[in-house]
Amino acid sequence: MTTNTTASTEVTQVATTRPVQPTLGWAPWRRAFWYHATFWSRTWRGQVISSFLFPVLYLASMGLGVGKLVNHHSGGVSGVTYLEFVAPALLAMTGMQIASNESMWPILASFKWTRSYWTAVSTPITPRDLVIGKLSWVAVHVAMVGVIYTCVLEAFQTLLSPWAVLLPLAGVLTGLAYAAPIAAFTATQENEKSFPVFYRFAIIPMFLFSGSFYPISQLPSWLRVVVQFVPLYHGVAICRTLALGQGSLATTGYHVGVLVALAVLGAYLCDRNFRKRLEA
Amino acid sequence: MVTDPPCSVAQVLTPDSRVSLVAARGLVKRFGDFTAVDGIDFEIYRGESFGFLGPNGAGKTSTMKMVSCISPPTEGSLTVLGQDPKTKGPQIRARLGLVPQEDSLELELSAMDNLMMYGRYFDLPRAEIKRRATELLEFTQLSERANEKADNFSGGMKRRLTIARSLISDPDLLILDEPTTGLDPQARHLVWERLYRLKSEGVTLVITTHYMDEAEQLCDRLVVMDRGKIVAEGAPQALIQQHSTREVLELRFGMDGHGPRAAAVADLADRVEELPDRLLLYVGDGDEALAAVHARGLAPLSALVRRSTLEDVFLRLTGRTLVD
Ligand SMILES: Nc1ncnc2c1ncn2[C@@H]1O[C@H](COP(=O)(O)OP(=O)(O)OP(=O)(O)O)[C@@H](O)[C@H]1O
Ligand SMILES: [Mg+2]
């Protein structure tokens, strides 16, 4: 008498007068991409200006300050001036920096505070669209900054090889090797506690020990082994090869391979973790 | 039994010619070992306004997430707009509007930009989104603040903006998860009034609420949920008739307990419920019962005669109150 829940069980099949039209459009993920682009575009002027300013300051300090000292004492590094040696590393470092910034707080915010991912999945957008949209946005963001940086490097006459036109792509690859695994991690987090720790004990050491400022041959041998697991090291190596036109195809292939593998593995984990969280 | 294959418009009518938009059988949602939705059946028809009434934790939101094809059922069968959410999620969601329980507006964006952004998720042309957004801001009485950041909005305005947002795709089915929780009475009435308008325009509404007055006002038909199960189903008035008396006499005595008084008046009512702060006497005629109480020399501090509500139905079925 208390329950009477089954309404007209005789009805076997049901539908609507207006059957669902597959009006999903091409590549729905591009709408998740535009979401990020829209927010970026609201402050793009400031971002472009700082994109010029930062490399200029970096090159000035490295070239005029440290570079003078190094060149004076040892006549450059690996046969090039110190400025030529450190300049291309900038692309990889920036790839790492943009990617890690984009993949921690903003992603957690979209899950927890603005809930914009929940908003998106209540529309035809799927968790996978969100992942592709986010990663492609990071790629485009790094590429835009990378193009500006490369122009600045060229203006400082630090690029010795025509392969240097590929520098922005090396930045993008480095960025994705960071963005994808970090985003996959962020998707499992309930709060931001781990982010500052990650910055201090992972990002900053990588920044310092990945051969950006000196060749890793200067490091003790055990650290040279550890560095092989650091994406930034591979990114810096690729950038340097492209900028200076030195290095073998085999080693470059190895560096590219490691970064691609990380990005692909990260993207796979992102896809899984986003879906797990949003479809709970 | 309707066994004919679907006709050309993929439409199957029920025996009483209602079109079913959502059909759930044995729907279960588990989170780990915890069962949030415990095998429920319901069917929602085109043009009606269907409610899920239940207290906190009853499983309303979990059910809405399944119906809106965000979260897949753990068990059971679910059909939404005639399709299977497992395989046609994005296609179905293209025809749904969802007002989630927690506001999820882009606070940095203006009201208008919130609608523009959301409309693009549905791949609508910009000009069309703009046209609909202008109309919907008008409808939700936000036109004057269209270009203001959503961050500056009051709770009621945010809720209305969320409703406007959910309508941008001109949905076949509008799902509202606690549309007025946390709003002050005036803001609630404004939302209700807009929902009435939608209802009268023939929009199919699914509403969850733990307010019995909201359910009574807005829902043609509803299910009462408790602890993941459906404990009753029907039209609000029919449920009240079925599970409660016409009137209720509420008696408040002092702080020294109702126990003995409950026994003293038990024979005056069909049923007596003892709440922490008052006695509820379920009777046909409240005034008559009150006179009888007085005649027995009992002097309540206050007495109130009212009509039975869904709250009483819930109390009857579960032994607990809806809002704690
Ligand atoms: N993602 C989740 N993981 C674990 N438990 C969950 C999850 N979502 C909901 N629950 C649990 O399921 C139960 C039902 O939750 P639900 O949100 O569906 O209830 P509700 O009826 O919407 O309640 P309220 O009125 O508070 O919104 C609750 O006990 C809740 O804690
Ligand atoms: Mg809820």
XYZ file of C-alpha atoms and ligand atoms in Angstrom:
636
model
C 0.000 0.000 0.000
C 2.903 2.321 0.639
C 4.564 1.890 -2.733
C 3.112 2.092 -6.160
C 6.008 3.116 -8.293
C 5.695 1.389 -11.618
C 3.820 3.529 -14.050
C 2.145 1.707 -16.907
C 4.486 -1.213 -17.355
C 2.662 -2.128 -20.562
C 4.623 0.536 -22.378
C 7.526 -1.265 -23.893
C 9.174 1.400 -25.932
C 9.048 5.117 -25.920
C 10.315 8.014 -27.910
C 9.777 11.652 -28.631
C 7.917 13.500 -31.313
C 11.162 15.281 -32.102
C 13.696 12.473 -32.261
C 17.152 13.423 -31.078
C 19.048 14.834 -33.995
C 22.753 14.151 -34.138
C 23.418 17.876 -34.462
C 26.677 17.694 -32.613
C 28.773 19.474 -35.213
C 32.293 18.532 -36.154
C 34.975 17.995 -33.491
C 33.042 19.015 -30.360
C 36.353 19.322 -28.486
C 37.043 22.552 -30.307
C 34.345 24.190 -28.194
C 36.281 23.220 -25.054
C 39.342 24.731 -26.717
C 37.526 28.022 -27.375
C 36.517 28.148 -23.764
C 40.177 28.561 -22.768
C 40.990 30.820 -25.684
C 38.108 33.130 -24.705
C 39.459 33.617 -21.222
C 43.013 34.101 -22.468
C 41.905 36.628 -25.059
C 40.467 38.825 -22.334
C 43.998 39.646 -21.164
C 45.983 38.946 -24.311
C 47.648 42.345 -24.600
C 49.364 42.096 -21.249
C 50.375 38.538 -21.985
C 51.935 39.415 -25.334
C 53.896 42.275 -23.829
C 55.294 40.095 -21.055
C 56.085 37.454 -23.675
C 58.469 39.959 -25.271
C 59.786 41.363 -22.063
C 60.726 38.151 -20.304
C 63.095 36.715 -22.958
C 64.749 40.087 -23.400
C 65.463 40.267 -19.682
C 66.583 36.644 -19.616
C 68.955 37.062 -22.547
C 70.289 40.336 -21.219
C 71.063 38.859 -17.816
C 72.447 35.583 -19.212
C 74.403 37.136 -22.049
C 75.714 40.243 -20.391
C 76.048 38.919 -16.857
C 76.781 35.222 -16.546
C 77.830 34.916 -20.198
C 80.641 37.445 -19.911
C 82.013 35.616 -16.922
C 81.821 32.187 -18.565
C 83.226 33.295 -21.901
C 86.033 35.104 -20.143
C 87.072 32.079 -18.101
C 86.514 29.185 -20.466
C 85.862 30.655 -23.889
C 82.217 29.550 -24.177
C 80.474 26.198 -23.807
C 80.678 23.271 -26.266
C 82.190 25.521 -28.899
C 79.559 28.265 -28.802
C 79.223 31.399 -26.680
C 77.398 31.044 -23.371
C 74.495 33.137 -24.665
C 74.084 30.875 -27.673
C 74.205 27.902 -25.310
C 71.534 29.056 -22.837
C 69.196 30.960 -25.177
C 67.331 28.000 -26.781
C 66.697 26.378 -23.385
C 64.256 29.209 -22.855
C 61.725 27.579 -25.177
C 61.697 24.298 -23.280
C 61.609 26.011 -19.891
C 58.687 28.132 -20.970
C 56.875 25.083 -22.321
C 57.243 23.452 -18.920
C 56.207 26.568 -17.065
C 53.084 27.364 -19.080
C 52.045 23.722 -19.091
C 52.402 23.260 -15.358
C 50.609 26.526 -14.600
C 47.737 25.574 -16.884
C 47.417 22.066 -15.499
C 47.213 22.596 -11.773
C 45.021 25.352 -10.310
C 42.902 26.052 -13.396
C 41.946 22.401 -13.816
C 41.156 21.914 -10.143
C 39.099 25.112 -10.292
C 37.120 23.780 -13.224
C 36.300 20.656 -11.207
C 35.715 22.220 -7.837
C 35.241 25.983 -7.757
C 33.875 27.318 -11.024
C 32.612 23.806 -11.834
C 32.940 24.696 -15.484
C 33.746 21.096 -16.424
C 30.430 20.022 -14.924
C 28.742 22.734 -16.905
C 30.366 21.446 -20.070
C 29.436 17.801 -19.542
C 25.777 18.737 -19.124
C 25.909 19.734 -22.801
C 26.899 17.482 -25.737
C 30.540 17.904 -24.640
C 32.180 14.742 -23.241
C 35.051 14.416 -20.739
C 37.283 13.433 -23.650
C 36.387 16.659 -25.468
C 37.486 18.539 -22.365
C 40.830 16.749 -22.308
C 41.506 17.321 -26.002
C 40.321 20.921 -25.719
C 42.580 21.594 -22.754
C 45.701 19.947 -24.184
C 45.256 21.571 -27.569
C 44.858 24.906 -25.837
C 48.111 24.375 -23.911
C 49.786 23.500 -27.225
C 48.505 26.641 -28.924
C 49.340 28.804 -25.929
C 52.939 27.522 -25.802
C 53.204 27.846 -29.585
C 52.124 31.500 -29.533
C 54.587 32.374 -26.804
C 57.207 30.200 -28.526
C 56.940 32.126 -31.776
C 57.517 35.412 -29.958
C 60.462 33.980 -28.017
C 62.033 32.577 -31.156
C 61.827 36.009 -32.789
C 63.503 37.552 -29.762
C 66.252 34.904 -29.846
C 66.804 35.650 -33.515
C 66.984 39.370 -32.759
C 69.725 38.616 -30.241
C 71.511 36.651 -32.976
C 71.635 33.503 -30.898
C 70.196 31.144 -33.528
C 72.851 29.468 -35.655
C 70.787 27.041 -37.715
C 67.701 27.298 -39.951
C 66.245 24.363 -37.974
C 65.570 26.992 -35.334
C 62.227 27.714 -36.999
C 61.058 24.510 -35.297
C 61.831 25.857 -31.830
C 58.191 26.715 -31.005
C 57.264 23.101 -31.786
C 59.956 21.825 -29.434
C 58.418 24.077 -26.788
C 54.964 22.637 -27.525
C 56.230 19.067 -27.259
C 57.910 19.815 -23.936
C 54.737 21.533 -22.779
C 52.543 18.543 -23.624
C 54.948 16.157 -21.903
C 54.230 18.174 -18.757
C 50.635 19.238 -19.246
C 49.189 15.788 -19.900
C 50.643 13.912 -16.904
C 50.117 16.860 -14.538
C 46.499 17.304 -15.686
C 45.923 13.589 -15.154
C 47.240 13.984 -11.619
C 45.188 17.122 -10.942
C 42.018 15.297 -11.993
C 42.488 12.989 -8.996
C 42.977 15.806 -6.462
C 40.399 17.133 -4.025
C 42.380 20.215 -2.952
C 45.394 22.271 -3.951
C 47.668 21.146 -1.110
C 50.010 19.142 -3.301
C 50.588 21.858 -5.894
C 53.070 24.097 -4.034
C 54.931 20.967 -2.943
C 55.101 19.799 -6.528
C 56.417 23.192 -7.582
C 59.088 23.319 -4.939
C 60.299 19.759 -5.100
C 59.755 18.906 -8.771
C 59.441 21.908 -11.061
C 62.196 24.033 -9.530
C 64.805 21.244 -9.268
C 64.018 20.270 -12.858
C 64.500 23.866 -13.847
C 67.914 23.929 -12.170
C 69.283 20.499 -13.062
C 68.130 19.817 -16.614
C 71.101 21.173 -18.458
C 69.534 24.542 -19.171
C 72.386 26.548 -17.692
C 75.310 24.146 -18.077
C 75.898 20.843 -19.866
C 74.822 17.836 -17.802
C 78.340 16.461 -18.258
C 79.100 18.735 -15.327
C 76.789 16.668 -13.089
C 77.850 13.620 -11.046
C 77.164 10.433 -12.981
C 74.199 9.262 -10.853
C 72.452 12.584 -11.428
C 73.032 12.243 -15.163
C 71.011 9.009 -14.988
C 68.228 10.683 -12.980
C 68.060 13.523 -15.476
C 67.115 11.063 -18.228
C 63.690 10.840 -16.542
C 63.143 14.584 -16.597
C 61.163 15.835 -19.612
C 62.742 19.276 -19.422
C 66.179 17.778 -20.031
C 64.955 16.234 -23.287
C 63.192 19.436 -24.273
C 66.296 21.532 -23.679
C 68.396 19.077 -25.673
C 66.011 19.244 -28.642
C 65.885 23.048 -28.524
C 69.648 23.286 -28.436
C 69.999 20.907 -31.368
C 67.541 22.961 -33.423
C 69.103 26.304 -32.520
C 72.738 25.364 -32.948
C 72.392 22.763 -35.692
C 74.502 20.211 -33.822
C 73.601 16.776 -32.418
C 72.851 13.468 -34.087
C 69.552 12.242 -35.493
C 69.631 9.236 -33.172
C 69.941 11.212 -29.941
C 67.363 13.738 -31.112
C 65.020 10.878 -31.979
C 65.527 9.502 -28.479
C 64.690 12.858 -26.878
C 61.617 13.339 -29.046
C 60.560 9.751 -28.360
C 60.679 10.228 -24.594
C 58.578 13.411 -24.751
C 56.020 11.908 -27.140
C 55.738 8.840 -24.931
C 55.125 10.996 -21.847
C 52.556 13.129 -23.633
C 50.691 10.097 -24.982
C 50.738 8.258 -21.670
C 49.636 11.446 -19.914
C 46.807 12.022 -22.369
C 45.604 8.466 -21.881
C 45.597 8.906 -18.096
C 43.868 12.277 -18.442
C 41.128 10.734 -20.501
C 40.648 7.991 -17.912
C 40.794 10.260 -14.851
C 38.560 12.977 -16.283
C 35.962 10.399 -17.183
C 36.212 8.690 -13.807
C 35.656 11.968 -12.012
C 32.984 13.505 -14.229
C 30.979 10.309 -14.702
C 31.013 9.295 -11.040
C 0.850 -3.938 -24.883
C 2.228 -1.687 -27.564
C 4.262 -3.942 -29.780
C 4.066 -2.129 -33.088
C 7.407 -0.974 -34.411
C 8.028 2.744 -34.022
C 6.293 4.755 -36.698
C 8.082 7.124 -39.009
C 8.537 9.883 -36.450
C 9.990 7.353 -34.025
C 7.097 7.948 -31.731
C 5.434 5.391 -29.550
C 2.374 6.476 -27.699
C 1.340 4.968 -24.424
C -2.155 3.482 -24.208
C -3.492 6.804 -22.926
C -1.642 8.653 -25.692
C 1.009 10.180 -23.496
C 4.518 10.401 -24.899
C 7.119 9.039 -22.560
C 10.355 11.052 -22.401
C 12.135 9.223 -19.601
C 11.659 5.611 -18.577
C 13.626 4.054 -15.745
C 13.406 0.464 -14.533
C 15.288 -0.841 -11.533
C 17.672 2.098 -11.619
C 20.599 1.726 -9.221
C 23.530 4.037 -8.466
C 26.323 2.913 -6.187
C 29.374 4.802 -5.014
C 31.708 2.064 -3.822
C 29.722 0.048 -1.312
C 27.221 2.809 -0.749
C 23.926 2.573 -2.622
C 22.666 6.106 -3.312
C 19.804 5.057 -5.605
C 18.346 1.687 -4.802
C 16.341 0.260 -7.670
C 13.770 2.867 -8.641
C 11.185 2.864 -11.449
C 9.566 5.916 -12.916
C 8.282 7.278 -16.169
C 8.080 10.927 -17.214
C 5.712 12.054 -19.972
C 5.863 14.930 -22.393
C 4.333 18.138 -21.152
C 4.060 17.184 -17.511
C 5.969 18.534 -14.630
C 7.410 15.681 -12.621
C 8.872 15.964 -9.159
C 11.318 14.087 -6.970
C 10.562 15.010 -3.384
C 12.914 13.822 -0.684
C 15.132 14.881 2.202
C 18.900 15.439 2.044
C 20.731 12.388 0.823
C 17.618 10.713 -0.609
C 19.396 10.225 -3.941
C 17.688 12.977 -5.938
C 20.852 14.495 -7.411
C 22.274 11.067 -8.188
C 19.063 10.291 -10.079
C 19.171 13.620 -11.939
C 22.756 12.970 -13.002
C 21.680 9.674 -14.505
C 18.638 11.172 -16.224
C 20.748 14.013 -17.621
C 23.146 11.401 -19.050
C 26.165 12.630 -17.112
C 26.574 9.694 -14.789
C 25.845 6.161 -16.016
C 23.538 3.942 -13.927
C 25.240 1.139 -12.024
C 22.310 -1.153 -12.777
C 18.897 -1.042 -14.353
C 17.601 0.311 -17.611
C 17.180 3.930 -18.536
C 15.786 5.492 -21.678
C 15.864 9.240 -22.197
C 14.130 10.857 -25.185
C 13.749 7.382 -26.600
C 17.470 6.664 -26.612
C 20.031 4.840 -24.535
C 22.304 7.201 -22.565
C 25.107 4.631 -22.685
C 25.560 5.020 -26.408
C 23.819 8.287 -27.240
C 24.846 10.532 -24.333
C 25.940 13.597 -26.334
C 22.967 13.319 -28.703
C 20.510 13.180 -25.797
C 22.235 15.962 -23.887
C 21.889 18.148 -26.961
C 18.139 18.067 -26.269
C 18.236 18.484 -22.479
C 18.439 21.525 -20.267
C 19.998 21.135 -16.834
C 19.897 23.432 -13.834
C 22.372 21.764 -11.475
C 21.998 21.893 -7.714
C 25.203 23.888 -7.302
C 25.514 27.068 -9.328
C 28.235 26.771 -11.938
C 28.178 30.115 -13.688
C 31.326 31.761 -15.006
C 31.460 34.498 -12.408
C 34.062 36.471 -14.342
C 31.780 36.698 -17.361
C 28.709 38.844 -17.844
C 25.238 37.311 -17.859
C 25.149 37.613 -21.648
C 28.593 36.028 -22.091
C 27.588 33.149 -19.840
C 24.740 32.376 -22.223
C 26.930 32.857 -25.294
C 29.570 30.484 -23.919
C 27.008 27.835 -23.009
C 25.222 28.131 -26.339
C 28.458 27.417 -28.163
C 28.734 24.062 -26.418
C 25.611 23.159 -28.409
C 27.210 24.291 -31.639
C 24.513 26.898 -32.246
C 25.350 29.757 -34.599
C 26.453 32.887 -32.745
C 23.652 35.061 -34.092
C 21.066 32.505 -33.019
C 22.554 32.247 -29.519
C 22.547 36.019 -29.240
C 18.896 36.184 -30.268
C 17.831 33.487 -27.814
C 20.018 34.902 -25.034
C 18.400 38.308 -25.336
C 14.984 36.688 -25.188
C 15.889 34.512 -22.206
C 17.402 37.376 -20.235
C 14.140 39.171 -20.813
C 12.207 36.100 -19.694
C 14.245 35.759 -16.503
C 14.049 39.507 -15.835
C 17.777 40.055 -16.109
C 17.826 42.254 -19.204
C 18.982 45.325 -17.326
C 21.961 43.492 -15.882
C 22.840 41.591 -19.068
C 26.315 43.056 -19.280
C 27.131 42.859 -15.622
C 29.465 40.223 -14.199
C 27.563 37.256 -12.789
C 29.731 37.620 -9.682
C 27.697 40.681 -8.667
C 24.391 38.812 -8.819
C 22.298 37.784 -5.823
C 21.512 34.116 -5.231
C 18.107 34.452 -6.868
C 19.515 36.217 -9.920
C 22.197 33.547 -10.310
C 19.519 30.893 -10.169
C 17.465 32.687 -12.813
C 20.542 33.094 -14.996
C 21.205 29.369 -14.640
C 17.630 28.695 -15.732
C 18.083 31.020 -18.715
C 21.294 29.171 -19.559
C 19.584 25.781 -19.434
C 16.996 27.006 -21.948
C 19.472 28.233 -24.555
C 19.274 24.974 -26.516
C 15.464 25.024 -26.519
C 15.395 21.678 -24.703
C 12.725 18.976 -24.929
C 13.201 18.277 -21.249
C 14.255 20.692 -18.527
C 15.805 19.175 -15.410
C 15.966 21.367 -12.324
C 17.852 20.107 -9.283
C 16.554 22.055 -6.278
C 15.838 25.247 -8.213
C 15.038 27.355 -5.150
C 17.067 25.914 -2.288
C 18.811 28.692 -0.405
C 16.676 31.495 -1.832
C 14.590 33.876 0.214
C 10.791 33.608 -0.178
C 10.555 36.483 -2.646
C 13.284 35.104 -4.874
C 11.667 31.671 -4.714
C 8.344 33.036 -5.874
C 9.995 34.754 -8.806
C 11.610 31.474 -9.867
C 8.350 29.562 -9.381
C 6.518 32.099 -11.457
C 8.982 31.650 -14.346
C 8.740 27.878 -14.069
C 4.955 28.158 -14.205
C 5.269 30.104 -17.423
C 7.475 27.400 -18.926
C 5.040 24.727 -17.788
C 2.141 26.536 -19.388
C 4.149 26.786 -22.604
C 4.316 23.006 -22.582
C 7.931 22.516 -21.502
C 8.426 19.207 -19.728
C 9.915 19.836 -16.302
C 11.693 17.493 -13.924
C 12.127 19.083 -10.529
C 13.815 17.834 -7.394
C 13.085 19.500 -4.128
C 12.895 18.954 -0.430
C 10.235 21.614 -0.069
C 6.770 20.144 -0.010
C 5.211 23.471 -0.991
C 7.405 23.627 -4.084
C 6.389 20.110 -5.030
C 2.692 20.837 -4.442
C 2.800 24.041 -6.465
C 4.852 22.951 -9.433
C 4.403 19.226 -9.913
C 1.604 17.442 -11.722
C 2.989 14.173 -10.541
C 5.780 13.252 -8.211
C 7.633 10.478 -6.492
C 8.585 10.669 -2.854
C 12.154 9.435 -2.365
C 13.812 8.335 0.810
C 17.184 6.631 1.244
C 17.492 5.799 -2.416
C 14.019 4.298 -2.749
C 10.709 5.563 -4.013
C 8.172 5.316 -1.216
C 5.158 6.788 -3.000
C 4.106 8.013 -6.385
C 1.203 10.080 -7.681
C -0.317 13.529 -8.041
C 0.255 15.732 -4.966
C -3.425 15.901 -4.019
C -3.979 12.213 -4.641
C -0.994 11.352 -2.455
C -2.328 13.533 0.325
C -5.761 11.949 0.063
C -4.318 8.494 -0.036
C -1.888 8.810 2.848
C -3.274 11.504 5.100
C -6.480 12.949 6.499
C -8.100 16.115 5.223
C -6.940 18.278 8.118
C -4.249 18.338 10.719
C -4.490 19.779 14.194
C -1.125 20.909 15.523
C -0.878 21.243 19.273
C 1.992 22.724 21.233
C 2.246 22.169 24.932
C 4.985 23.323 27.299
C 8.481 21.940 27.481
C 7.463 19.052 29.736
C 6.868 16.565 26.951
C 3.916 15.434 24.906
C 3.914 11.785 25.841
C 0.958 11.696 28.257
C -1.033 14.178 26.124
C -0.531 12.058 23.025
C -2.213 9.198 24.836
C -4.977 11.455 26.105
C -5.986 12.610 22.626
C -5.190 9.450 20.681
C -8.834 8.483 20.276
C -9.765 11.893 18.800
C -7.714 11.371 15.641
C -7.099 8.798 12.941
C -3.449 9.004 13.890
C -1.244 11.052 16.200
C 2.362 11.945 15.383
C 4.647 13.112 18.137
C 7.314 15.565 16.962
C 9.928 17.069 19.284
C 8.063 20.379 19.524
C 4.451 19.509 18.804
C 1.713 16.932 18.446
C 0.054 16.359 15.086
C -3.489 15.048 15.113
C -4.675 13.681 11.784
C -8.385 14.361 11.632
C -11.223 15.012 9.202
C -12.303 18.199 10.924
C -9.652 20.142 12.810
C -11.920 22.588 14.606
C -14.104 19.825 15.899
C -11.073 17.959 17.182
C -9.743 21.108 18.845
C -13.047 21.642 20.615
C -12.846 18.065 21.857
C -9.311 18.657 23.129
C -10.479 21.684 25.057
C -13.488 19.771 26.383
C -11.066 17.292 27.953
C -9.503 20.095 29.917
C -6.236 20.019 28.015
C -4.866 23.521 27.466
C -2.308 23.614 24.646
C -0.084 26.735 24.462
C -1.030 27.003 20.842
C -3.218 25.168 18.390
C -3.301 25.326 14.624
C -5.680 23.734 12.159
C -4.314 23.271 8.656
C -4.794 21.139 5.585
C -2.653 18.036 5.128
C 0.444 18.508 2.992
C 3.053 16.320 1.369
C 5.088 16.798 4.516
C 2.452 14.746 6.316
C 2.587 12.123 3.593
C 6.336 11.879 4.023
C 6.033 11.693 7.787
C 3.448 8.962 7.446
C 5.547 6.900 5.051
C 8.962 7.281 6.666
C 8.347 8.414 10.223
C 10.644 11.386 9.603
C 10.266 15.004 8.539
C 11.448 16.268 5.146
C 13.505 19.248 6.228
C 15.550 18.705 9.348
N 30.223 11.094 -5.992
C 29.798 10.537 -4.854
N 30.604 9.706 -4.163
C 30.186 9.120 -3.020
N 28.979 9.288 -2.476
C 28.121 10.099 -3.107
C 28.491 10.766 -4.321
N 27.433 11.511 -4.731
C 26.471 11.316 -3.816
N 26.873 10.464 -2.840
C 26.064 10.015 -1.685
O 24.851 9.511 -2.160
C 23.775 9.870 -1.319
C 22.697 10.547 -2.141
O 23.210 11.772 -2.598
P 22.394 12.749 -3.513
O 23.269 13.918 -3.769
O 21.882 11.997 -4.678
O 21.207 13.132 -2.551
P 20.130 14.282 -2.716
O 18.813 13.657 -2.570
O 20.387 15.061 -3.938
O 20.430 15.144 -1.424
P 20.431 16.746 -1.239
O 19.024 17.142 -0.916
O 21.317 16.934 -0.053
O 20.950 17.358 -2.473
C 24.354 10.775 -0.243
O 24.507 10.016 0.932
C 25.701 11.176 -0.785
O 26.630 11.325 0.240
Mg 20.856 16.951 -4.358
